[in-house]
Amino acid sequence: MILLDGKLVSEDLKKSIADQAAIFLKENERKPHLAAILVGNDGGSETYVASKVKNCEKVGFESTLIRFDTSVSEIELLNEIRIINERTDIDGLIVQLPLPAHINPDLVTETIDYRKDVDGFHPVNLGRMQRNLPCFLPATPFGILLMLEYYKINTSGMNCVVIGRSNIVGSPISILMARNANPGNCTVTLAHSKTKNIKELTLNADIIIAAIGKKNFLSADMVKNGSIIIDVGINREESSESRSGYKLFGDVDFEQVSKKAAFITPVPGGVGLMTIVGLLKNTLSAARKEIYS
Ligand code: NAP
């Protein structure tokens, strides 16, 4: 079994991003700049945003964190997004999800200028992705592709089962794995909560991408020997054993499945770290105006 090591890969790719950020600074007399909006103080969201800001600093980007109380109105939030859309010194904008129930996340996503949509959630970017045109890829699927590329895994002709059909992970990665590219060229099955007999599908899969949000969902009896396992799940459980007060688990029973897999990502230390790399790469592309002028 080969561990698809998100720590190793992300550190390596971030070095190259930092080199490119230094060149950008020299040529433009400013750093690539990411703005992040955080509404409320959900523990998970705080951790993700803090990590994004820290990683921006690490690679030589500027970052701006804009915080709102949970009581912020939809109009106020949309106005802030419109202000950032107009700012020429900000290259990328993300709004951390989930948002409070009174705010429509689709409206928020569609209000972000697609040229600054470095999370890759805007319909323009998703539509261009589907047509295999240059775009900002959604950060987590992008991170998965970068991981497969780094380990030179040729996925052509493989049966790929994606479990979970969210707009941010499952659905886009299923499109990307099916497109005529490498990584890609897979025969993809997209499974979800209404899928009958998932085990029958996963037992026939060469590559399984689990994005469900259920600890240890994928068990060893569901995978064939020599398969490639990508675990996107991040499930938090309170734990007195760790300093942070919680422990993270994936959607895959790592201990047992790793005995059968050819390649597998751990949680933590896998896809989560690659998501940040996807975001940083998109931000650099936005600053350089590589996709949209
Ligand atoms: P989500 O919006 O919560 O959707 C979960 C998906 O799983 C849905 O499509 C659902 O099916 C499906 N599902 C639920 N129970 C199932 C079952 N028993 N059998 C088959 N499918 C089932 O998902 P998400 O936002 O993509 O998040 C998934 C996980 O990935 C979460 O743990 C999240 O924290 C994690 N995540 C990690 C990263 C990272 O960077 N590593 C990034 C994003 C998310 P239906 O559509 O039928 O309801």
Tab-separated table of C-alpha atoms and ligand atoms in Angstrom:
chain	number	residue	atom	x	y	z
A	1	MET	CA	0.000	0.000	0.000
A	2	ILE	CA	1.218	3.491	-0.865
A	3	LEU	CA	0.024	6.352	1.297
A	4	LEU	CA	-1.121	9.355	-0.725
A	5	ASP	CA	0.550	11.766	1.640
A	6	GLY	CA	-1.196	15.140	1.611
A	7	LYS	CA	1.378	16.652	3.937
A	8	LEU	CA	4.315	15.774	1.723
A	9	VAL	CA	2.590	16.709	-1.543
A	10	SER	CA	1.055	19.941	-0.265
A	11	GLU	CA	4.361	21.144	1.214
A	12	ASP	CA	6.130	20.406	-2.056
A	13	LEU	CA	3.504	22.159	-4.202
A	14	LYS	CA	3.366	25.127	-1.829
A	15	LYS	CA	7.115	25.678	-2.310
A	16	SER	CA	6.532	26.101	-6.016
A	17	ILE	CA	3.527	28.412	-5.384
A	18	ALA	CA	5.720	30.509	-3.033
A	19	ASP	CA	8.387	30.825	-5.762
A	20	GLN	CA	5.767	31.989	-8.235
A	21	ALA	CA	4.265	34.415	-5.688
A	22	ALA	CA	7.729	35.954	-5.216
A	23	ILE	CA	8.030	36.499	-8.980
A	24	PHE	CA	4.521	38.011	-9.033
A	25	LEU	CA	5.514	40.415	-6.242
A	26	LYS	CA	8.645	41.488	-8.109
A	27	GLU	CA	6.779	42.087	-11.347
A	28	ASN	CA	3.656	43.729	-9.878
A	29	GLU	CA	4.878	45.344	-6.649
A	30	ARG	CA	2.088	43.618	-4.723
A	31	LYS	CA	1.273	40.139	-3.475
A	32	PRO	CA	-1.540	37.885	-4.742
A	33	HIS	CA	-4.442	38.729	-2.416
A	34	LEU	CA	-7.194	36.442	-1.100
A	35	ALA	CA	-10.194	37.776	0.828
A	36	ALA	CA	-12.237	35.433	2.999
A	37	ILE	CA	-15.629	36.167	4.519
A	38	LEU	CA	-16.595	34.294	7.670
A	39	VAL	CA	-20.107	34.563	9.093
A	40	GLY	CA	-20.566	33.495	12.718
A	41	ASN	CA	-18.152	31.417	14.739
A	42	ASP	CA	-18.790	27.772	13.918
A	43	GLY	CA	-15.787	25.760	15.194
A	44	GLY	CA	-15.125	23.918	11.929
A	45	SER	CA	-15.421	27.062	9.789
A	46	GLU	CA	-13.089	28.995	12.130
A	47	THR	CA	-10.465	26.233	11.781
A	48	TYR	CA	-10.744	26.067	7.969
A	49	VAL	CA	-10.550	29.844	7.507
A	50	ALA	CA	-7.645	30.179	9.958
A	51	SER	CA	-5.776	27.511	8.028
A	52	LYS	CA	-6.443	29.247	4.686
A	53	VAL	CA	-5.176	32.587	6.066
A	54	LYS	CA	-2.082	30.928	7.587
A	55	ASN	CA	-1.288	29.165	4.317
A	56	CYS	CA	-1.627	32.444	2.366
A	57	GLU	CA	1.016	33.979	4.622
A	58	LYS	CA	3.228	30.916	4.226
A	59	VAL	CA	3.369	31.196	0.433
A	60	GLY	CA	3.716	34.991	0.365
A	61	PHE	CA	0.111	35.977	-0.406
A	62	GLU	CA	-1.776	38.757	1.294
A	63	SER	CA	-5.023	37.773	2.981
A	64	THR	CA	-7.928	39.718	4.394
A	65	LEU	CA	-10.429	38.117	6.739
A	66	ILE	CA	-13.807	39.835	6.953
A	67	ARG	CA	-16.000	38.689	9.810
A	68	PHE	CA	-19.711	39.107	10.280
A	69	ASP	CA	-21.937	38.189	13.164
A	70	THR	CA	-24.535	35.446	12.477
A	71	SER	CA	-27.199	38.153	12.564
A	72	VAL	CA	-25.815	39.832	9.402
A	73	SER	CA	-28.544	40.396	6.828
A	74	GLU	CA	-28.351	38.873	3.366
A	75	ILE	CA	-28.313	42.361	1.812
A	76	GLU	CA	-25.400	43.478	3.982
A	77	LEU	CA	-23.395	40.382	3.046
A	78	LEU	CA	-24.137	40.730	-0.671
A	79	ASN	CA	-23.122	44.410	-0.525
A	80	GLU	CA	-19.766	43.483	1.001
A	81	ILE	CA	-19.227	40.943	-1.793
A	82	ARG	CA	-20.035	43.610	-4.408
A	83	ILE	CA	-17.500	45.979	-2.809
A	84	ILE	CA	-14.795	43.293	-2.950
A	85	ASN	CA	-15.737	42.468	-6.551
A	86	GLU	CA	-14.794	46.054	-7.457
A	87	ARG	CA	-11.492	46.153	-5.579
A	88	THR	CA	-8.566	45.815	-7.966
A	89	ASP	CA	-6.173	44.915	-5.126
A	90	ILE	CA	-8.116	41.725	-4.256
A	91	ASP	CA	-7.695	38.771	-6.625
A	92	GLY	CA	-9.787	36.043	-5.016
A	93	LEU	CA	-12.817	35.918	-2.721
A	94	ILE	CA	-14.235	33.027	-0.753
A	95	VAL	CA	-17.236	32.932	1.534
A	96	GLN	CA	-16.887	30.128	4.059
A	97	LEU	CA	-19.834	27.724	4.080
A	98	PRO	CA	-22.156	26.852	5.734
A	99	LEU	CA	-24.036	30.123	6.121
A	100	PRO	CA	-26.872	30.863	8.582
A	101	ALA	CA	-30.284	29.630	7.406
A	102	HIS	CA	-31.594	33.140	6.564
A	103	ILE	CA	-28.885	33.602	3.898
A	104	ASN	CA	-29.274	31.940	0.510
A	105	PRO	CA	-25.905	30.332	-0.310
A	106	ASP	CA	-26.705	30.177	-4.050
A	107	LEU	CA	-27.298	33.934	-4.130
A	108	VAL	CA	-24.011	34.487	-2.300
A	109	THR	CA	-22.097	32.242	-4.714
A	110	GLU	CA	-23.631	33.907	-7.765
A	111	THR	CA	-22.904	37.410	-6.441
A	112	ILE	CA	-19.162	36.721	-6.285
A	113	ASP	CA	-17.498	37.882	-9.515
A	114	TYR	CA	-16.703	34.630	-11.317
A	115	ARG	CA	-13.261	36.040	-12.096
A	116	LYS	CA	-12.551	36.134	-8.340
A	117	ASP	CA	-14.354	32.851	-7.530
A	118	VAL	CA	-11.264	30.923	-6.402
A	119	ASP	CA	-13.424	28.302	-4.646
A	120	GLY	CA	-14.745	27.459	-8.127
A	121	PHE	CA	-18.414	27.321	-7.037
A	122	HIS	CA	-19.869	29.956	-9.411
A	123	PRO	CA	-22.097	28.541	-12.189
A	124	VAL	CA	-19.820	30.135	-14.817
A	125	ASN	CA	-16.833	28.209	-13.513
A	126	LEU	CA	-18.825	24.996	-13.058
A	127	GLY	CA	-20.240	25.306	-16.583
A	128	ARG	CA	-16.802	25.922	-18.063
A	129	MET	CA	-15.430	22.968	-16.103
A	130	GLN	CA	-18.143	20.749	-17.560
A	131	ARG	CA	-17.141	21.887	-21.059
A	132	ASN	CA	-13.437	21.357	-20.299
A	133	LEU	CA	-12.680	25.074	-20.748
A	134	PRO	CA	-10.174	27.049	-18.631
A	135	CYS	CA	-11.803	27.901	-15.272
A	136	PHE	CA	-11.269	27.874	-11.535
A	137	LEU	CA	-11.827	24.248	-10.550
A	138	PRO	CA	-13.589	23.675	-7.205
A	139	ALA	CA	-10.762	23.570	-4.667
A	140	THR	CA	-11.301	20.063	-3.248
A	141	PRO	CA	-11.736	18.243	-6.594
A	142	PHE	CA	-8.754	20.258	-7.890
A	143	GLY	CA	-6.731	19.061	-4.888
A	144	ILE	CA	-7.682	15.439	-5.631
A	145	LEU	CA	-6.504	15.798	-9.249
A	146	LEU	CA	-3.221	17.337	-8.066
A	147	MET	CA	-2.711	14.413	-5.689
A	148	LEU	CA	-3.310	11.805	-8.427
A	149	GLU	CA	-1.019	13.735	-10.780
A	150	TYR	CA	1.751	13.971	-8.172
A	151	TYR	CA	1.807	10.188	-7.727
A	152	LYS	CA	1.649	9.744	-11.518
A	153	ILE	CA	-1.453	7.570	-11.260
A	154	ASN	CA	-2.842	6.950	-14.724
A	155	THR	CA	-6.603	6.660	-14.243
A	156	SER	CA	-7.436	6.060	-17.909
A	157	GLY	CA	-9.962	3.256	-18.398
A	158	MET	CA	-10.584	2.774	-14.669
A	159	ASN	CA	-13.968	2.247	-13.087
A	160	CYS	CA	-14.424	5.129	-10.655
A	161	VAL	CA	-17.155	5.224	-8.026
A	162	VAL	CA	-17.811	8.574	-6.372
A	163	ILE	CA	-19.981	8.410	-3.263
A	164	GLY	CA	-21.745	11.694	-2.499
A	165	ARG	CA	-23.154	14.208	-5.014
A	166	SER	CA	-22.627	17.594	-3.335
A	167	ASN	CA	-22.091	20.673	-5.513
A	168	ILE	CA	-18.670	21.261	-3.991
A	169	VAL	CA	-17.132	17.770	-4.081
A	170	GLY	CA	-19.001	14.715	-5.364
A	171	SER	CA	-20.713	16.153	-8.409
A	172	PRO	CA	-17.705	18.113	-9.795
A	173	ILE	CA	-15.165	15.342	-9.149
A	174	SER	CA	-17.435	12.877	-10.977
A	175	ILE	CA	-17.370	15.200	-14.029
A	176	LEU	CA	-13.616	15.676	-13.796
A	177	MET	CA	-12.873	11.949	-13.507
A	178	ALA	CA	-14.981	11.279	-16.612
A	179	ARG	CA	-13.489	13.957	-18.864
A	180	ASN	CA	-11.023	13.218	-21.622
A	181	ALA	CA	-7.886	14.086	-19.630
A	182	ASN	CA	-5.468	12.583	-17.166
A	183	PRO	CA	-6.433	12.295	-14.382
A	184	GLY	CA	-9.751	11.388	-15.938
A	185	ASN	CA	-10.895	9.050	-18.696
A	186	CYS	CA	-12.668	6.934	-16.101
A	187	THR	CA	-16.036	5.255	-16.371
A	188	VAL	CA	-17.743	7.019	-13.493
A	189	THR	CA	-20.629	5.972	-11.286
A	190	LEU	CA	-22.011	8.654	-8.971
A	191	ALA	CA	-23.621	7.108	-5.881
A	192	HIS	CA	-25.739	8.851	-3.244
A	193	SER	CA	-28.176	8.086	-0.454
A	194	LYS	CA	-30.787	6.637	-2.832
A	195	THR	CA	-28.319	4.312	-4.588
A	196	LYS	CA	-29.187	0.651	-4.180
A	197	ASN	CA	-26.464	-1.784	-3.209
A	198	ILE	CA	-23.445	0.494	-3.130
A	199	LYS	CA	-21.253	-2.455	-2.152
A	200	GLU	CA	-21.859	-4.111	-5.531
A	201	LEU	CA	-20.605	-0.928	-7.232
A	202	THR	CA	-17.605	-0.307	-4.995
A	203	LEU	CA	-16.442	-3.932	-5.269
A	204	ASN	CA	-16.133	-3.349	-9.004
A	205	ALA	CA	-14.318	-0.009	-8.626
A	206	ASP	CA	-10.645	0.627	-9.381
A	207	ILE	CA	-10.898	3.999	-7.711
A	208	ILE	CA	-13.325	5.090	-4.992
A	209	ILE	CA	-13.820	8.706	-3.949
A	210	ALA	CA	-15.803	8.948	-0.709
A	211	ALA	CA	-17.414	12.336	0.058
A	212	ILE	CA	-20.294	11.472	2.340
A	213	GLY	CA	-19.692	12.784	5.849
A	214	LYS	CA	-20.139	9.467	7.680
A	215	LYS	CA	-17.302	8.078	9.780
A	216	ASN	CA	-15.968	4.715	8.509
A	217	PHE	CA	-18.743	4.405	5.893
A	218	LEU	CA	-16.479	2.541	3.459
A	219	SER	CA	-15.468	-0.756	5.049
A	220	ALA	CA	-12.905	-3.317	3.875
A	221	ASP	CA	-15.567	-5.748	2.613
A	222	MET	CA	-16.720	-3.049	0.154
A	223	VAL	CA	-13.402	-2.683	-1.708
A	224	LYS	CA	-11.420	-4.943	-3.977
A	225	ASN	CA	-7.708	-5.631	-3.614
A	226	GLY	CA	-5.439	-3.099	-5.304
A	227	SER	CA	-7.975	-0.263	-5.458
A	228	ILE	CA	-7.250	3.455	-5.098
A	229	ILE	CA	-9.080	5.094	-2.211
A	230	ILE	CA	-9.607	8.846	-1.895
A	231	ASP	CA	-11.208	9.820	1.406
A	232	VAL	CA	-12.709	13.308	1.366
A	233	GLY	CA	-14.730	12.983	4.574
A	234	ILE	CA	-13.961	15.094	7.600
A	235	ASN	CA	-15.950	13.894	10.589
A	236	ARG	CA	-15.235	15.572	13.920
A	237	GLU	CA	-15.680	13.785	17.222
A	238	GLU	CA	-15.053	15.204	20.654
A	239	SER	CA	-12.046	13.625	22.268
A	240	SER	CA	-10.283	14.191	25.562
A	241	GLU	CA	-7.165	12.570	24.057
A	242	SER	CA	-6.313	15.478	21.756
A	243	ARG	CA	-5.265	19.006	22.711
A	244	SER	CA	-7.848	20.575	20.382
A	245	GLY	CA	-10.649	18.688	22.144
A	246	TYR	CA	-11.702	16.791	19.024
A	247	LYS	CA	-10.443	14.130	16.622
A	248	LEU	CA	-10.965	13.874	12.864
A	249	PHE	CA	-12.135	10.763	11.026
A	250	GLY	CA	-12.640	10.113	7.347
A	251	ASP	CA	-15.463	8.328	5.537
A	252	VAL	CA	-13.192	5.306	5.109
A	253	ASP	CA	-12.249	2.692	7.689
A	254	PHE	CA	-8.578	3.452	7.105
A	255	GLU	CA	-7.149	0.744	9.335
A	256	GLN	CA	-8.890	-2.114	7.516
A	257	VAL	CA	-9.241	-0.675	3.990
A	258	SER	CA	-5.534	0.263	3.821
A	259	LYS	CA	-4.727	-3.484	4.043
A	260	LYS	CA	-6.423	-4.016	0.658
A	261	ALA	CA	-5.789	-0.717	-1.141
A	262	ALA	CA	-2.922	0.002	-3.541
A	263	PHE	CA	-3.116	3.738	-2.747
A	264	ILE	CA	-5.045	5.498	0.009
A	265	THR	CA	-5.348	9.008	1.483
A	266	PRO	CA	-5.338	9.364	5.283
A	267	VAL	CA	-7.602	11.636	7.344
A	268	PRO	CA	-6.245	13.943	8.566
A	269	GLY	CA	-3.244	14.531	6.299
A	270	GLY	CA	-4.849	13.778	2.937
A	271	VAL	CA	-7.388	15.592	0.776
A	272	GLY	CA	-7.958	18.424	3.303
A	273	LEU	CA	-4.396	19.701	2.832
A	274	MET	CA	-4.730	19.379	-0.939
A	275	THR	CA	-7.892	21.529	-0.907
A	276	ILE	CA	-5.795	24.429	0.398
A	277	VAL	CA	-3.310	23.891	-2.434
A	278	GLY	CA	-6.188	24.016	-4.952
A	279	LEU	CA	-7.338	27.306	-3.426
A	280	LEU	CA	-3.833	28.807	-3.468
A	281	LYS	CA	-3.278	27.763	-7.087
A	282	ASN	CA	-6.589	29.337	-8.097
A	283	THR	CA	-5.696	32.552	-6.259
A	284	LEU	CA	-2.340	32.746	-8.013
A	285	SER	CA	-4.054	32.176	-11.390
A	286	ALA	CA	-6.571	34.912	-10.541
A	287	ALA	CA	-3.792	37.358	-9.653
A	288	ARG	CA	-1.945	36.558	-12.866
A	289	LYS	CA	-5.203	36.816	-14.836
A	290	GLU	CA	-4.400	33.479	-16.448
A	291	ILE	CA	-8.022	32.457	-16.973
A	292	TYR	CA	-10.016	35.683	-17.204
A	293	SER	CA	-8.583	39.097	-18.057
B	1	NAP	P1	-22.830	16.865	1.672
B	1	NAP	O1	-23.300	18.089	0.985
B	1	NAP	O2	-22.996	16.743	3.136
B	1	NAP	O3	-23.463	15.619	0.945
B	1	NAP	C1	-23.214	14.316	1.347
B	1	NAP	C2	-23.485	13.386	0.214
B	1	NAP	O4	-23.370	12.050	0.698
B	1	NAP	C3	-24.896	13.536	-0.372
B	1	NAP	O5	-24.839	13.504	-1.774
B	1	NAP	C4	-25.637	12.319	0.179
B	1	NAP	O6	-26.629	11.808	-0.688
B	1	NAP	C5	-24.517	11.306	0.289
B	1	NAP	N1	-24.833	10.303	1.301
B	1	NAP	C6	-25.241	10.484	2.570
B	1	NAP	N2	-25.482	9.305	3.170
B	1	NAP	C7	-25.220	8.357	2.246
B	1	NAP	C8	-25.303	6.954	2.233
B	1	NAP	N3	-25.678	6.270	3.327
B	1	NAP	N4	-24.971	6.307	1.109
B	1	NAP	C9	-24.582	6.975	0.009
B	1	NAP	N5	-24.491	8.305	-0.051
B	1	NAP	C10	-24.811	8.989	1.056
B	1	NAP	O7	-21.304	16.550	1.284
B	1	NAP	P2	-19.973	17.379	1.154
B	1	NAP	O8	-20.161	18.815	1.480
B	1	NAP	O9	-19.415	16.943	-0.148
B	1	NAP	O10	-19.101	16.737	2.339
B	1	NAP	C11	-18.839	15.369	2.432
B	1	NAP	C12	-17.746	15.143	3.449
B	1	NAP	O11	-16.545	15.721	2.939
B	1	NAP	C13	-17.981	15.823	4.792
B	1	NAP	O12	-17.405	15.023	5.804
B	1	NAP	C14	-17.209	17.125	4.666
B	1	NAP	O13	-16.798	17.618	5.918
B	1	NAP	C15	-16.038	16.668	3.851
B	1	NAP	N6	-15.361	17.711	3.077
B	1	NAP	C16	-14.021	17.677	3.066
B	1	NAP	C17	-13.313	18.576	2.317
B	1	NAP	C18	-11.811	18.504	2.319
B	1	NAP	O14	-11.156	19.455	1.947
B	1	NAP	N7	-11.259	17.340	2.672
B	1	NAP	C19	-13.982	19.543	1.563
B	1	NAP	C20	-15.368	19.536	1.559
B	1	NAP	C21	-16.059	18.603	2.310
B	1	NAP	P3	-27.978	12.652	-1.065
B	1	NAP	O15	-27.525	13.668	-2.073
B	1	NAP	O16	-28.877	11.637	-1.630
B	1	NAP	O17	-28.449	13.280	0.215
